[in-house]
Amino acid sequence: MPAPTGSANIKLRKKLKIANGISKDDKKSGINLDSNGKGVRRSKREQNRETESYGVSHSGGNVSSKKGIRVKSTVTSNAAEEVYEGALKGKSGISGGKRKRVYAHRDMDKEGTLEDSAGSSRRRSSLKSYRTRKLDLETQDKFSDPRESRKKTLYGEARRSNNSKLSEQSTRKMNLERQEKFFDSRESKKKPLYGEGRRSNNCELANERNSRKVKEIREVKYVKVDGYEEEENGKRKSKERKALDQNRSKQKAESPSRFSRKKVQDRKSLGADSDVYEQRPKKKKQDIRIDPHDTSNKRLDDGLPSKDKNKEKQEDSAKDKTVELSKNAQFRAIRPSPSILSFVEDNLLGRRRDIQLKRAGYNIELSAPLDNIPFSTSSERERIEEPVFRNKLEFFAAAKVSSSFPPADLPEIAFAGRSNVGKSSLLNALTRQWGVVRTSDKPGLTQAINFFNLGSKMCLVDLPGYGFAYAKEEVKEAWEELVKEYVSTRLGLKRVCLLIDTKWGMKPRDHELIDLMERAQTKYQIILTKTDTVFPIDVARRAMQIEESLKTYKSVVQPVVMISSKSGAGIRSLRTVLSKIARFVKP
Ligand SMILES: Nc1nc2c(ncn2[C@@H]2O[C@H](COP(=O)(O)OP(=O)(O)OP(=O)(O)O)[C@@H](O)[C@H]2O)c(=O)[nH]1
Ligand SMILES: [Mg+2]
């Protein structure tokens, strides 16, 4: 049967599509649906037969699909490559009586018509496609970027067809040629050292050339030319450079000083020869002579140099040295007498450890333990204490003004000193009656003169402190004036215990009160308090210091008493001193 013409064929297929639900593409791809609706690949010959039958009779077709399923065309480039490969090998798709699947190529049959099944026509078409591909490659190679082609080789040439061996070989050769060209071009640009890792292992030629180039670069010599280091490779030195050098040599001949200055700069930057630098003439230092008799430029306080001035300077330096010695250093320089030192050690004055007190036999659980007798019972302690201080301490009067002072019936012993120095605490410690006199760690608690009777024998007076205190200035001034009036005018006052903090020593306010008492001829005795806060040696130093400072004073009663209301050290000594006053002094 003769094959139907193109237009008649299309019409027939349209009708069949409507009847069987098979698309044009399905037929193109050679896929028919079987009775189960599954796609079956069929040979070209069969397809042709079918088209023939369709052309003859509409009812005699083999296709008997019930459902109209549209199947996408499975024509791929591989189909074309199979044809292409077969053409290269000189085999036709159906030659030798063997059945070989040959599919229509999309590119070759743009009009949608099926390819002729004859072997000769297929060969022609495959050869045609091969030629067109080859031409494409050549044109690509000519116009494509060498870097792009290099990338393709580097990343495994994934795009290449596995089946086209000939084309692979040809492309390999072309790649090699392209790489050679590429590296040649890079060598010409003198950038062979970078990106070596990217080079393909296959391009041996390029590697050899690169290695040669690297060697050449390493062999570049550096030669000094007129103090400048230049890269001597012969090729790069231009005529302009030469002209510049000539100009420089001319300048050198004309102005040597300018040249030498330039040389210094160059030497700093490039580390060039030092010979030229040494030849540079050194600058002469200008001597400025000043007329010693010319006073026009002198300041008023400069004066003329003389021997008297030197003497004054020496004296000033000596004074400065003495001033430079700080008060603390002066205190450290004090050497206490052996008697004071032994007293300090015997009474365990100064900062001591509990273990030391325990070893000495004192019960540290008692308040003011050092005021007790070592290894003694309570009855023993009561027996040896001064009888005066066995009496009960009783508060009987407080005065903020002098008019409110009580009558002086008993001999009075007053306790004065700066705020927070431990006056009230000492009263408690002396009488062993803790809590009778109020104490506080805040300075300024006692703001009035408090009178305490110790039995019928003595009167103890707690004075407000002076110096820093948490109180208003007017109030402080008022009670300081009251204290001054009391110590200077009180008739029954037999002794003022002036308390001084062992740590800080005497302050100006203390000296003010001393001066006042000296003028009023009031007997006073220095009591060093809080001895437990400093080292024993410093207790002795402070006592020595104060004794020395008050040597010339008349109303002061020696010795300085060292006590600690907390530890009880020296309390018994003070008690002995004060009980003597009560015993011998008549009110
Ligand atoms: N470590 C130590 N602390 C002491 C001693 N005597 C007193 N103190 C403490 O010092 C603080 C002040 O004590 P006060 O007896 O109130 O001093 P004050 O001189 O009466 O003070 P004013 O009433 O403000 O003038 C209190 O916290 C006491 O516990 C002492 O011998 N050693
Ligand atoms: Mg007080």
mmCIF file of C-alpha atoms and ligand atoms in Angstrom, residues 416-428 437-447 462-466 468-469 479 499 528-533 563-568, ligand 1:
data_model
loop_
_atom_site.group_PDB
_atom_site.id
_atom_site.type_symbol
_atom_site.label_atom_id
_atom_site.label_comp_id
_atom_site.label_asym_id
_atom_site.label_seq_id
_atom_site.Cartn_x
_atom_site.Cartn_y
_atom_site.Cartn_z
ATOM 1 C CA ALA A 416 37.538 64.199 128.649
ATOM 2 C CA GLY A 417 38.613 63.622 125.120
ATOM 3 C CA ARG A 418 37.535 63.561 121.515
ATOM 4 C CA SER A 419 34.278 61.998 120.525
ATOM 5 C CA ASN A 420 34.325 58.201 120.272
ATOM 6 C CA VAL A 421 37.621 57.911 122.114
ATOM 7 C CA GLY A 422 36.084 55.620 124.748
ATOM 8 C CA LYS A 423 35.226 57.811 127.710
ATOM 9 C CA SER A 424 31.913 56.196 128.596
ATOM 10 C CA SER A 425 33.351 52.727 128.026
ATOM 11 C CA LEU A 426 36.147 53.454 130.442
ATOM 12 C CA LEU A 427 33.677 54.326 133.185
ATOM 13 C CA ASN A 428 31.994 50.975 132.734
ATOM 14 C CA VAL A 437 26.971 54.482 131.061
ATOM 15 C CA ARG A 438 25.644 54.454 127.560
ATOM 16 C CA THR A 439 28.170 53.889 124.784
ATOM 17 C CA SER A 440 27.948 53.951 121.035
ATOM 18 C CA ASP A 441 30.163 53.415 118.068
ATOM 19 C CA LYS A 442 28.792 56.657 116.643
ATOM 20 C CA PRO A 443 30.689 59.709 117.834
ATOM 21 C CA GLY A 444 28.611 62.288 119.695
ATOM 22 C CA LEU A 445 26.406 60.120 121.850
ATOM 23 C CA THR A 446 27.231 61.929 125.044
ATOM 24 C CA GLN A 447 26.053 65.507 124.602
ATOM 25 C CA ASP A 462 31.481 61.738 131.794
ATOM 26 C CA LEU A 463 32.127 64.722 129.544
ATOM 27 C CA PRO A 464 30.848 65.138 126.005
ATOM 28 C CA GLY A 465 33.478 64.730 123.363
ATOM 29 C CA TYR A 466 34.886 67.290 121.006
ATOM 30 C CA PHE A 468 33.991 65.212 114.824
ATOM 31 C CA ALA A 469 30.550 64.111 115.998
ATOM 32 C CA TRP A 479 28.986 71.541 124.657
ATOM 33 C CA LEU A 499 41.750 60.227 126.814
ATOM 34 C CA LEU A 528 45.891 56.110 126.100
ATOM 35 C CA THR A 529 42.771 54.180 125.080
ATOM 36 C CA LYS A 530 42.081 51.365 122.676
ATOM 37 C CA THR A 531 45.559 49.979 123.034
ATOM 38 C CA ASP A 532 44.279 46.645 121.778
ATOM 39 C CA THR A 533 44.016 48.109 118.275
ATOM 40 C CA ILE A 563 44.474 51.032 128.954
ATOM 41 C CA SER A 564 42.006 49.033 126.936
ATOM 42 C CA SER A 565 38.381 48.925 128.031
ATOM 43 C CA LYS A 566 37.836 46.000 125.736
ATOM 44 C CA SER A 567 40.660 43.739 126.802
ATOM 45 C CA GLY A 568 40.895 45.180 130.316
HETATM 46 N N1 LIG B 1 38.675 48.160 120.656
HETATM 47 C C1 LIG B 1 38.282 48.982 121.599
HETATM 48 N N2 LIG B 1 37.117 49.672 121.429
HETATM 49 C C2 LIG B 1 36.727 50.521 122.404
HETATM 50 C C3 LIG B 1 37.487 50.733 123.533
HETATM 51 N N3 LIG B 1 36.829 51.625 124.317
HETATM 52 C C4 LIG B 1 35.710 51.953 123.650
HETATM 53 N N4 LIG B 1 35.632 51.309 122.504
HETATM 54 C C5 LIG B 1 34.575 51.436 121.511
HETATM 55 O O1 LIG B 1 34.588 52.776 121.072
HETATM 56 C C6 LIG B 1 33.274 53.182 120.766
HETATM 57 C C7 LIG B 1 32.994 54.484 121.473
HETATM 58 O O2 LIG B 1 32.970 54.294 122.836
HETATM 59 P P1 LIG B 1 32.365 55.381 123.803
HETATM 60 O O3 LIG B 1 32.700 54.951 125.207
HETATM 61 O O4 LIG B 1 30.938 55.609 123.495
HETATM 62 O O5 LIG B 1 33.167 56.682 123.395
HETATM 63 P P2 LIG B 1 32.879 58.147 123.939
HETATM 64 O O6 LIG B 1 34.182 58.814 124.116
HETATM 65 O O7 LIG B 1 32.023 58.106 125.142
HETATM 66 O O8 LIG B 1 32.111 58.807 122.749
HETATM 67 P P3 LIG B 1 31.172 60.080 122.856
HETATM 68 O O9 LIG B 1 30.167 59.782 123.902
HETATM 69 O O10 LIG B 1 30.569 60.225 121.530
HETATM 70 O O11 LIG B 1 32.022 61.213 123.180
HETATM 71 C C8 LIG B 1 32.385 52.082 121.244
HETATM 72 O O12 LIG B 1 31.970 51.340 120.116
HETATM 73 C C9 LIG B 1 33.256 51.212 122.091
HETATM 74 O O13 LIG B 1 32.900 49.858 122.051
HETATM 75 C C10 LIG B 1 38.704 49.985 123.685
HETATM 76 O O14 LIG B 1 39.437 50.083 124.664
HETATM 77 N N5 LIG B 1 39.047 49.122 122.669
#
